[in-house]
Tab-separated table of C-alpha atoms and ligand atoms in Angstrom:
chain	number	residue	atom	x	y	z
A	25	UNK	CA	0.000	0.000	0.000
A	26	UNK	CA	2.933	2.307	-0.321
A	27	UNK	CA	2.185	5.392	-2.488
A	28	UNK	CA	-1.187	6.048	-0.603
A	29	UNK	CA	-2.496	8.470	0.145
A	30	UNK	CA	-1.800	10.738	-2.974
A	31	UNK	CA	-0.842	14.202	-2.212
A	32	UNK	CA	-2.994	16.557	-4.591
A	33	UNK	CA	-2.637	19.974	-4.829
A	34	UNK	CA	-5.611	22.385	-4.068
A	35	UNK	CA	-5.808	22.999	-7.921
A	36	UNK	CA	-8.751	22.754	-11.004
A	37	UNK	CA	-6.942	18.999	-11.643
A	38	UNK	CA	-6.582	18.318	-7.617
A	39	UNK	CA	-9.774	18.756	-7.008
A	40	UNK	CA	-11.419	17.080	-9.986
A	41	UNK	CA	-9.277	14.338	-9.077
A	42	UNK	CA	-10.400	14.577	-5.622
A	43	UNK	CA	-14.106	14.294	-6.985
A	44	UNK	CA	-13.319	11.387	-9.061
A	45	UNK	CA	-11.919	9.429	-6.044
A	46	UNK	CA	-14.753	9.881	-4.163
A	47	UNK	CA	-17.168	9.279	-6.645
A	48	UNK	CA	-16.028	6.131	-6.992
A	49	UNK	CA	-15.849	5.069	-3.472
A	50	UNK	CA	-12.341	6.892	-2.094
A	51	UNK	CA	-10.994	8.578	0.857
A	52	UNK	CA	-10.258	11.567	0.354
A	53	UNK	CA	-8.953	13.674	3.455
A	54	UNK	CA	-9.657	17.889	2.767
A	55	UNK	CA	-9.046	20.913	4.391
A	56	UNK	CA	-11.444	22.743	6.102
A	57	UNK	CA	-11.335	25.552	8.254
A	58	UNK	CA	-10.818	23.741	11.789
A	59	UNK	CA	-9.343	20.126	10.976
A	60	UNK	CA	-8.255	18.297	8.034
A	61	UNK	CA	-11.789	16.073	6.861
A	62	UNK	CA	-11.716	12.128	5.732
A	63	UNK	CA	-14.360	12.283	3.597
A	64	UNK	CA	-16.477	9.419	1.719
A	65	UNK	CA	-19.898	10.164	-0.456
A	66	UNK	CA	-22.485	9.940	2.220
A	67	UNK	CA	-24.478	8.270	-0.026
A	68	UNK	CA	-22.320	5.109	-0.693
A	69	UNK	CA	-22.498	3.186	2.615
A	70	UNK	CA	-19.365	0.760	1.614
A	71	UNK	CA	-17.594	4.172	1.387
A	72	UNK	CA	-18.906	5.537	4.676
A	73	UNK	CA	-18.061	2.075	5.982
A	74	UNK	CA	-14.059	2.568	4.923
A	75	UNK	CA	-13.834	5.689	6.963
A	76	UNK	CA	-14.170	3.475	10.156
A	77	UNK	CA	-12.595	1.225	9.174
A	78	UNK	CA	-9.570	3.794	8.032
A	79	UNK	CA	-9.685	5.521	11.906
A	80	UNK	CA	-10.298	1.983	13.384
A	81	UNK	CA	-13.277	3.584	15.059
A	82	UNK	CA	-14.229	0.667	18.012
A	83	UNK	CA	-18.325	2.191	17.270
A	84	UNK	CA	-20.291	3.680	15.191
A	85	UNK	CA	-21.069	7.273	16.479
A	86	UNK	CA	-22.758	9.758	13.519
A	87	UNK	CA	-20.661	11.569	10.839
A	88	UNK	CA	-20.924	15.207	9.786
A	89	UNK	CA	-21.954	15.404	6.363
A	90	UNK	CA	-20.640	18.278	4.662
A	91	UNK	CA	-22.245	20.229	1.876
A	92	UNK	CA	-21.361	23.046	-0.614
A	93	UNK	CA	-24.403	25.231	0.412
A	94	UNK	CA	-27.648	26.040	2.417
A	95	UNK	CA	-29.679	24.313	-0.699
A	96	UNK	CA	-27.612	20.870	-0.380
A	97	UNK	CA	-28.260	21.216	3.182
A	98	UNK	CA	-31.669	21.521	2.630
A	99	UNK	CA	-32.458	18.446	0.602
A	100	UNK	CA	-30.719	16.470	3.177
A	101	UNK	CA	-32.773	17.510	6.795
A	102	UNK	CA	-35.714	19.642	7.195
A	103	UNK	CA	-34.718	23.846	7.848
A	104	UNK	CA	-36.927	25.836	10.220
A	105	UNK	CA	-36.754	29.455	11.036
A	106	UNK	CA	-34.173	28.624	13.533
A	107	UNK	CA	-31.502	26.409	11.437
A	108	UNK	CA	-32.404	28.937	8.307
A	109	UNK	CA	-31.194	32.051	10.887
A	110	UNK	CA	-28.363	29.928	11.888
A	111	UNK	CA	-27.318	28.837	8.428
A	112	UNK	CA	-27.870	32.523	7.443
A	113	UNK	CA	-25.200	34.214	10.390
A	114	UNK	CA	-22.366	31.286	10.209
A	115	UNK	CA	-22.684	29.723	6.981
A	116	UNK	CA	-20.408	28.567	5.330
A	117	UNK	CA	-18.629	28.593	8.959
A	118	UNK	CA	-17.495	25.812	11.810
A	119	UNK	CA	-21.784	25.169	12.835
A	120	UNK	CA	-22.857	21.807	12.580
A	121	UNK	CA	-26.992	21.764	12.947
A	122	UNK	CA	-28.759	18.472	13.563
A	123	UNK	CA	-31.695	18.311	11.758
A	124	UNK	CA	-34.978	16.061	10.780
A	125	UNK	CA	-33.525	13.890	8.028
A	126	UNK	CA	-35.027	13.985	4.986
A	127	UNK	CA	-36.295	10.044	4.271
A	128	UNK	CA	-35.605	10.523	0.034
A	129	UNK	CA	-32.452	12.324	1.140
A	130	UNK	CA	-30.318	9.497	-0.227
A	131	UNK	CA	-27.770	9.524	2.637
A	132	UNK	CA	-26.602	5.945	3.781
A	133	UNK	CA	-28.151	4.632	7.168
A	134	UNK	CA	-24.293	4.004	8.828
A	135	UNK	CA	-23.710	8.201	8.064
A	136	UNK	CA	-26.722	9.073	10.848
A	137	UNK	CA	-25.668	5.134	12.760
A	138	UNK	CA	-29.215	4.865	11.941
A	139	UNK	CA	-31.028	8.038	13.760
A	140	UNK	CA	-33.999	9.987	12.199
A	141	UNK	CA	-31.488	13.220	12.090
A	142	UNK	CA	-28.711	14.161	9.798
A	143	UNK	CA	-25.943	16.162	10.977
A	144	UNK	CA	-24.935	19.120	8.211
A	145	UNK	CA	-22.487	21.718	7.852
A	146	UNK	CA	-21.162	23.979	5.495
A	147	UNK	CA	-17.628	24.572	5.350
A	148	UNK	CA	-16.052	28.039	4.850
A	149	UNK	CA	-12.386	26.746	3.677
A	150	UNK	CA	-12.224	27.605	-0.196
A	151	UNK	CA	-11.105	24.027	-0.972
A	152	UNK	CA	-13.532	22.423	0.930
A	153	UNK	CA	-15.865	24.647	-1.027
A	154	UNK	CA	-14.493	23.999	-4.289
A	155	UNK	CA	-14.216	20.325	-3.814
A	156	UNK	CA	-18.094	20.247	-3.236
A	157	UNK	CA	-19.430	22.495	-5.637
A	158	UNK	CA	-17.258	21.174	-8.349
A	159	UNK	CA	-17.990	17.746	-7.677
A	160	UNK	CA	-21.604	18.363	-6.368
A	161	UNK	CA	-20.846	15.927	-3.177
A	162	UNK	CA	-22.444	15.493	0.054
A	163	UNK	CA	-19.414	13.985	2.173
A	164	UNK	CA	-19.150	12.193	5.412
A	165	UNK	CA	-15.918	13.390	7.110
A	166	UNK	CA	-14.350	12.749	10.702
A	167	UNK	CA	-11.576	14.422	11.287
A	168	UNK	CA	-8.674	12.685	9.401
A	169	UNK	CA	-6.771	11.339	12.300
A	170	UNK	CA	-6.726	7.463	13.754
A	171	UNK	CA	-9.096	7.002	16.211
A	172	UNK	CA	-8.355	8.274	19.618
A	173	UNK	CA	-5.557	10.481	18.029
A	174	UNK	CA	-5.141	14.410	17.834
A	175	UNK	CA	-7.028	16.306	14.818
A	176	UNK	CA	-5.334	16.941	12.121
A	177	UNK	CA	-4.320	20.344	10.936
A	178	UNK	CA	-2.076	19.733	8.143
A	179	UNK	CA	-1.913	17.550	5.211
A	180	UNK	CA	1.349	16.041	6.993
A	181	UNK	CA	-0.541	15.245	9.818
A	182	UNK	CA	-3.234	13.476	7.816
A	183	UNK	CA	-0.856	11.192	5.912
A	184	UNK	CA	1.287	10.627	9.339
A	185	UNK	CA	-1.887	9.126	11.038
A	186	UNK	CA	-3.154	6.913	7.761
A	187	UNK	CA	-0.510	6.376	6.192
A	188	UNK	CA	-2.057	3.329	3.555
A	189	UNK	CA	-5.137	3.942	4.534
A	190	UNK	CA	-6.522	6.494	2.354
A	191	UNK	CA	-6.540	7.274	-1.536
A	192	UNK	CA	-5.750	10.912	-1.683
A	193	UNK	CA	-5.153	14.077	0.930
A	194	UNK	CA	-5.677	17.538	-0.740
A	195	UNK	CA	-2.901	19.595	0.450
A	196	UNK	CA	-4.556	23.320	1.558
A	197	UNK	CA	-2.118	23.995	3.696
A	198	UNK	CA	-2.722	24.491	7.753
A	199	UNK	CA	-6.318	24.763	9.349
A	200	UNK	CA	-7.181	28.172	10.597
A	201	UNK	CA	-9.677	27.174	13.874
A	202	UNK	CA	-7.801	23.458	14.831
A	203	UNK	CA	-11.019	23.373	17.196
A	204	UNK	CA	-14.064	20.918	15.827
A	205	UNK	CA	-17.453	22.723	14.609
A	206	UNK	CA	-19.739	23.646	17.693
A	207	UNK	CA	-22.683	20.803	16.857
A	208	UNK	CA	-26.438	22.260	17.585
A	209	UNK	CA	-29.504	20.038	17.692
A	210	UNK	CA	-32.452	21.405	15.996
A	211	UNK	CA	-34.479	18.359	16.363
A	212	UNK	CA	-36.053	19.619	19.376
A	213	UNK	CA	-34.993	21.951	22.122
A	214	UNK	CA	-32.327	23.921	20.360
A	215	UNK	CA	-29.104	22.255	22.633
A	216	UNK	CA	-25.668	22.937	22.057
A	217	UNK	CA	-24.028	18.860	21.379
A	218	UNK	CA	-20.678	19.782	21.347
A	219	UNK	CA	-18.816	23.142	21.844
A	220	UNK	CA	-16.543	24.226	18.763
A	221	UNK	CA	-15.518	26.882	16.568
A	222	UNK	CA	-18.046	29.398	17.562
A	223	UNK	CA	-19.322	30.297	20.738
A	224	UNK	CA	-22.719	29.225	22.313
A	225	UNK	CA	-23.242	32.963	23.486
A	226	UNK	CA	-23.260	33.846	19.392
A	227	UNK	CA	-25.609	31.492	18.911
A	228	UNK	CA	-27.776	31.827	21.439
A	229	UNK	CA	-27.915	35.386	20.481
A	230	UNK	CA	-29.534	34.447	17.252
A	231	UNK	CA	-31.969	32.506	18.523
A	232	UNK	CA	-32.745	34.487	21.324
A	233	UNK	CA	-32.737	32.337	23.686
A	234	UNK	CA	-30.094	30.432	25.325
A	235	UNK	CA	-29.004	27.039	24.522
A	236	UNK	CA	-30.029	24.031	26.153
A	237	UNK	CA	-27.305	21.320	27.258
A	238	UNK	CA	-27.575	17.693	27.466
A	239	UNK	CA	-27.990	16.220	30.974
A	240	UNK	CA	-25.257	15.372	33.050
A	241	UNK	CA	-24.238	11.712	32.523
A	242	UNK	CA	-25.939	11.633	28.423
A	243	UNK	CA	-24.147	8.949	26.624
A	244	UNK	CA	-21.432	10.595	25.447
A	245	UNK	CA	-21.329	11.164	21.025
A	246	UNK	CA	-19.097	14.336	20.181
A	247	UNK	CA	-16.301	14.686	21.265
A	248	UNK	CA	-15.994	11.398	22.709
A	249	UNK	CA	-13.042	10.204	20.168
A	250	UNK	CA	-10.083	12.353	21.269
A	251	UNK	CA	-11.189	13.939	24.143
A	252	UNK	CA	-10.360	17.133	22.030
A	253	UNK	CA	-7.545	18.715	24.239
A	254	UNK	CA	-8.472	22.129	26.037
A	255	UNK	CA	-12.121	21.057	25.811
A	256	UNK	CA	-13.787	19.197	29.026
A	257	UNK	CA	-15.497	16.309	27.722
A	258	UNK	CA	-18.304	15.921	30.107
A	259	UNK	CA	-20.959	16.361	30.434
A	260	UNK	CA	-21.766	14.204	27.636
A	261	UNK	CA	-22.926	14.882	24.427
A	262	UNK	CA	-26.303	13.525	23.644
A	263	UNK	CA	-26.745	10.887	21.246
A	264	UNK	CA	-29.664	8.679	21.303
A	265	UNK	CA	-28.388	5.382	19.636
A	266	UNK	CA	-30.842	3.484	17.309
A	267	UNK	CA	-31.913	0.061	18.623
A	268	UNK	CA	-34.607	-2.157	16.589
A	269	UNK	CA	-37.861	-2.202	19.250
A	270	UNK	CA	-37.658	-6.009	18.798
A	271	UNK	CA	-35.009	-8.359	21.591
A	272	UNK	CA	-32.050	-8.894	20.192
A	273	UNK	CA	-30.006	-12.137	21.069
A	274	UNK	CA	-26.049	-12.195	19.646
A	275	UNK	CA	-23.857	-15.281	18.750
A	276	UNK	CA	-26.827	-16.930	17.320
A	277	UNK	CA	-25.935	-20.112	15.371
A	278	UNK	CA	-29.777	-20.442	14.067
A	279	UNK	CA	-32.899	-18.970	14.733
A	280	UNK	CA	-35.117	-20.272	18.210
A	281	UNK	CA	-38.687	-20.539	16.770
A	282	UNK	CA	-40.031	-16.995	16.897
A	283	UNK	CA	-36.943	-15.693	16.122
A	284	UNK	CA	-36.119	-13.757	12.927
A	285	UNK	CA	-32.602	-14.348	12.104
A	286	UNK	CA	-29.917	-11.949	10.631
A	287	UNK	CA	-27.245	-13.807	9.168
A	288	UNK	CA	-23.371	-13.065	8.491
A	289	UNK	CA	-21.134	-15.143	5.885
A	290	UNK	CA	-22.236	-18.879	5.918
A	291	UNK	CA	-24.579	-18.501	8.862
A	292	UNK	CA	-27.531	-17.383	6.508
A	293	UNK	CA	-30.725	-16.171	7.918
A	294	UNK	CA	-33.998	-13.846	6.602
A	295	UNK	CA	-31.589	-11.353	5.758
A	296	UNK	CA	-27.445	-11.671	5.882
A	297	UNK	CA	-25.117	-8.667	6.566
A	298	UNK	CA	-22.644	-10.390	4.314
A	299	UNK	CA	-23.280	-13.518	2.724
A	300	UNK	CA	-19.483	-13.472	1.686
A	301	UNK	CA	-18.353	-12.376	5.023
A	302	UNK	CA	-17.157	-9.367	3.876
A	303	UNK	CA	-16.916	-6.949	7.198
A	304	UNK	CA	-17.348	-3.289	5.211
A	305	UNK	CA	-19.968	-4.570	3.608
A	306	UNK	CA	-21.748	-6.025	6.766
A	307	UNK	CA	-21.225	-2.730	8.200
A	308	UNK	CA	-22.547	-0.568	5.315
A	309	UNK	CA	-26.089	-2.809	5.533
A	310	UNK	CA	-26.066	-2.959	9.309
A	311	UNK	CA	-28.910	-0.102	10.112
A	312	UNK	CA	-31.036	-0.934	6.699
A	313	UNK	CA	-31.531	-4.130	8.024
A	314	UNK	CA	-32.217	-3.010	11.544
A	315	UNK	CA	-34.347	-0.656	9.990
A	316	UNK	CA	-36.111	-3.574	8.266
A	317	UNK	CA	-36.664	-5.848	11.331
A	318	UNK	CA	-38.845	-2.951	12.889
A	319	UNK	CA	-40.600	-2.117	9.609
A	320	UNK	CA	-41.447	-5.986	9.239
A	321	UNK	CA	-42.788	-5.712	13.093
A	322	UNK	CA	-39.886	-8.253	14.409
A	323	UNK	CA	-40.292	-9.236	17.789
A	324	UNK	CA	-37.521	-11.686	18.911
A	325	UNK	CA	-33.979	-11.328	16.892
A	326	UNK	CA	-30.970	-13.375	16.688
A	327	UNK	CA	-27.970	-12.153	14.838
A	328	UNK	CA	-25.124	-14.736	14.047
A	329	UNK	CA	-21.281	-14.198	15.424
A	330	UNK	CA	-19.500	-11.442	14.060
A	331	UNK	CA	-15.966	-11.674	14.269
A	332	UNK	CA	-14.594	-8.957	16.891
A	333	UNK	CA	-11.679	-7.499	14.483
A	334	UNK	CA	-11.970	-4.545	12.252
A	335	UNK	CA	-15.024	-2.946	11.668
A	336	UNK	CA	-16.323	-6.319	13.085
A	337	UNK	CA	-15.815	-4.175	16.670
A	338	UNK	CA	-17.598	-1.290	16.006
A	339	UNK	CA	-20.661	-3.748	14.533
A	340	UNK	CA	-20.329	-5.566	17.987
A	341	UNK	CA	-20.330	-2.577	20.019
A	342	UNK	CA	-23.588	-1.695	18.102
A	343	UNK	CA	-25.651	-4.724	18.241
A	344	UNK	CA	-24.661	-5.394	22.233
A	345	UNK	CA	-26.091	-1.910	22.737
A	346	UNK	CA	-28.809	-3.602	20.617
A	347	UNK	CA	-29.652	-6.287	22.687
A	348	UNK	CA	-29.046	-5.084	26.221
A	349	UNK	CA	-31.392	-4.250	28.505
A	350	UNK	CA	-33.273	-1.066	27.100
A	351	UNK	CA	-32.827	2.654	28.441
A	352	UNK	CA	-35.827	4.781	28.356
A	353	UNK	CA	-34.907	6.505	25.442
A	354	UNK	CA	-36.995	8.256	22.982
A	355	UNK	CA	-37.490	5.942	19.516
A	356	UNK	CA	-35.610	7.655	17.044
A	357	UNK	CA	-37.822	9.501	14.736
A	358	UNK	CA	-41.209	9.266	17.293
B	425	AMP	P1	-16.817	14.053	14.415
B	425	AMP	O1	-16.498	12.611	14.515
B	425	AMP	O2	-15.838	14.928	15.079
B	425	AMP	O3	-17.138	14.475	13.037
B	425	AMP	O4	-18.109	14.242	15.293
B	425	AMP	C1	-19.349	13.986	14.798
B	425	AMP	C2	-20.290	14.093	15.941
B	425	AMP	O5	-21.460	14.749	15.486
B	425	AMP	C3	-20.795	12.759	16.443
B	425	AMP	O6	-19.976	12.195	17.415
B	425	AMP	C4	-22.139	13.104	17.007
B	425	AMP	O7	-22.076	13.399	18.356
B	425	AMP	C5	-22.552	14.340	16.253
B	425	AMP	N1	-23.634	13.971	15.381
B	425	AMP	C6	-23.552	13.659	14.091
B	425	AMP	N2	-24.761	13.316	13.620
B	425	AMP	C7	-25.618	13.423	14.646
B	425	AMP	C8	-26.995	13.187	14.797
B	425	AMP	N3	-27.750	12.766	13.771
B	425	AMP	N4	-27.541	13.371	16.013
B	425	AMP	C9	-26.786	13.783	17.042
B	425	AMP	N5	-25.474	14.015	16.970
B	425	AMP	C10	-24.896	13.840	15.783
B	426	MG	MG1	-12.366	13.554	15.537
């Protein structure tokens, strides 16, 4: 794997390759205006599915997708007043607004890990721009670094951390912010997810009316990777994590009568994640078919072993949160 990633220059023929890459199914890592972005289409779940695989992410926590302007953004979630007032003060800027997902939006299930909200931002860093005009993309990107690593800042940094990993960085040179976007929910109670690039006072300003923040002890979502340095990390972010209504029982070797089984290589079953065993691809149909056992009114689930290496963790971390004992939490989407 020597030779990856490509280094491209923030040119016409960078960027267009840069487009090309992705539309095919690449990683590309970009510039942006607070950390270097590893972006895949966000509507090619195999491609989504590399980026964890890329960080070694151990579970599947939402990605950012990131959009050329406030009309992309808009065919992906729902706007109100509020996001349109926020979109219209810091866009293109370091805001991230969670939003009402739009069902026809076309954005893989493993981008929103399943939730009825997408996550959006527009970028203000002129290659970011350019790369998502030109190519008219709607890109999932973490930050470019291995999981549980700083965020990178430079297209050095990026091809320190993956190294083989990744098919191209586009060199912009340094990051202006280095802090993450600030993350606001808008699928409620406006509530400020993670702190970032611009300050809740701004915001609350434009809404007039302050912020609300996530209880104390919230399962933790932003933030949660690097424990962003300078930042505290608690209290949590919150992140309600999808779970199918019906029990869920792992390491299943065939279905108990009752039981609607969800297969993985060889271990067949109503539906299989991967009939060739394939661990991306398991990953990129994990919350379709999740979504599928509630839509088909499944009561009792068994899901066959998954291998615990790879994105085989972060697809274990996910279905034990699955089947364990359930949390009050609101359903997704109700
Ligand atoms: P990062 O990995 O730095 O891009 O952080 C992305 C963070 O955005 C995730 O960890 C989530 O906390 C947050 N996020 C993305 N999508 C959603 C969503 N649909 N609902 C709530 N939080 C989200
Ligand atoms: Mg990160």
């Amino acid at each position: 794997m020597t030779g990856r990633p490509v280094v491209l220059a923030a040119d016409a023929a960078g960027l267009d390759r840069a487009a090309d890459l992705l539309r095919a199914g690449g990683l590309v890592a970009f510039p942006t205006e607070t950390v270097y972005g590893l972006g895949a289409d966000a509507t090619n779940g195999a491609a989504v599915a590399a980026i964890y695989a890329a960080k070694g992410r151990p579970s599947f926590n939402p990605l950012i997708v990131h959009v050329a302007d406030l009309a992309a953004a808009e065919r992906l979630g729902v706007m109100d007043a509020r996001a349109r007032a926020l979109a219209a003060r810091f866009w293109p800027g370091p805001l991230t607004l969670v939003l009402p997902l739009r069902p026809e939006a076309g954005i893989s299930p493993l981008v929103t890990a399943g939730l009825g909200s997408v996550a959006v931002r527009v970028p203000a860093h002129p290659v970011a721009r350019a790369l998502l005009a030109g190519g008219g993309l709607a890109l999932a990107a973490p930050s470019a670094n291995p999981s549980g690593r700083i965020s990178p800042t430079t297209a050095a940094h990026v091809r320190e951390g993956l190294a083989g990993r990744i098919d191209a960085v586009i060199d912009g040179g340094p990051s202006a912010v280095g802090v993450e976007s600030t993350i606001v929910g808008l699928d409620g109670a406006a509530m400020l997810l993670r702190p970032g690039g611009i300050a809740a006072e701004e915001i609350a300003q434009v809404l007039g009316a302050p912020l609300a923040r996530p209880a104390p002890g919230a399962e933790t979502g932003a933030g949660a990777e690097t424990g962003a340095a300078g930042r505290p990390t608690a209290p949590g972010q919150l992140l309600s994590h999808y779970a199918p209504r019906g029990q869920v029982r792992l390491g299943a070797l065939r279905a108990l009568p009752g039981e609607v089984m969800v297969g993985f290589g060889a271990i067949d079953g109503a539906f299989n994640l991967s009939p060739s065993g394939d661990l991306a691809e398991a990953a990129a149909n994990l919350f379709a078919v999740l979504h599928r056992l509630d839509a088909m009114g499944a009561e009792a689930i068994c899901v066959a072993p998954i291998p615990d290496r790879g994105l085989g963790r972060a697809i274990n971390d996910r279905l034990r949160r699955a089947a364990a004992p359930r949390d009050p939490h609101p359903r997704p989407g109700a």
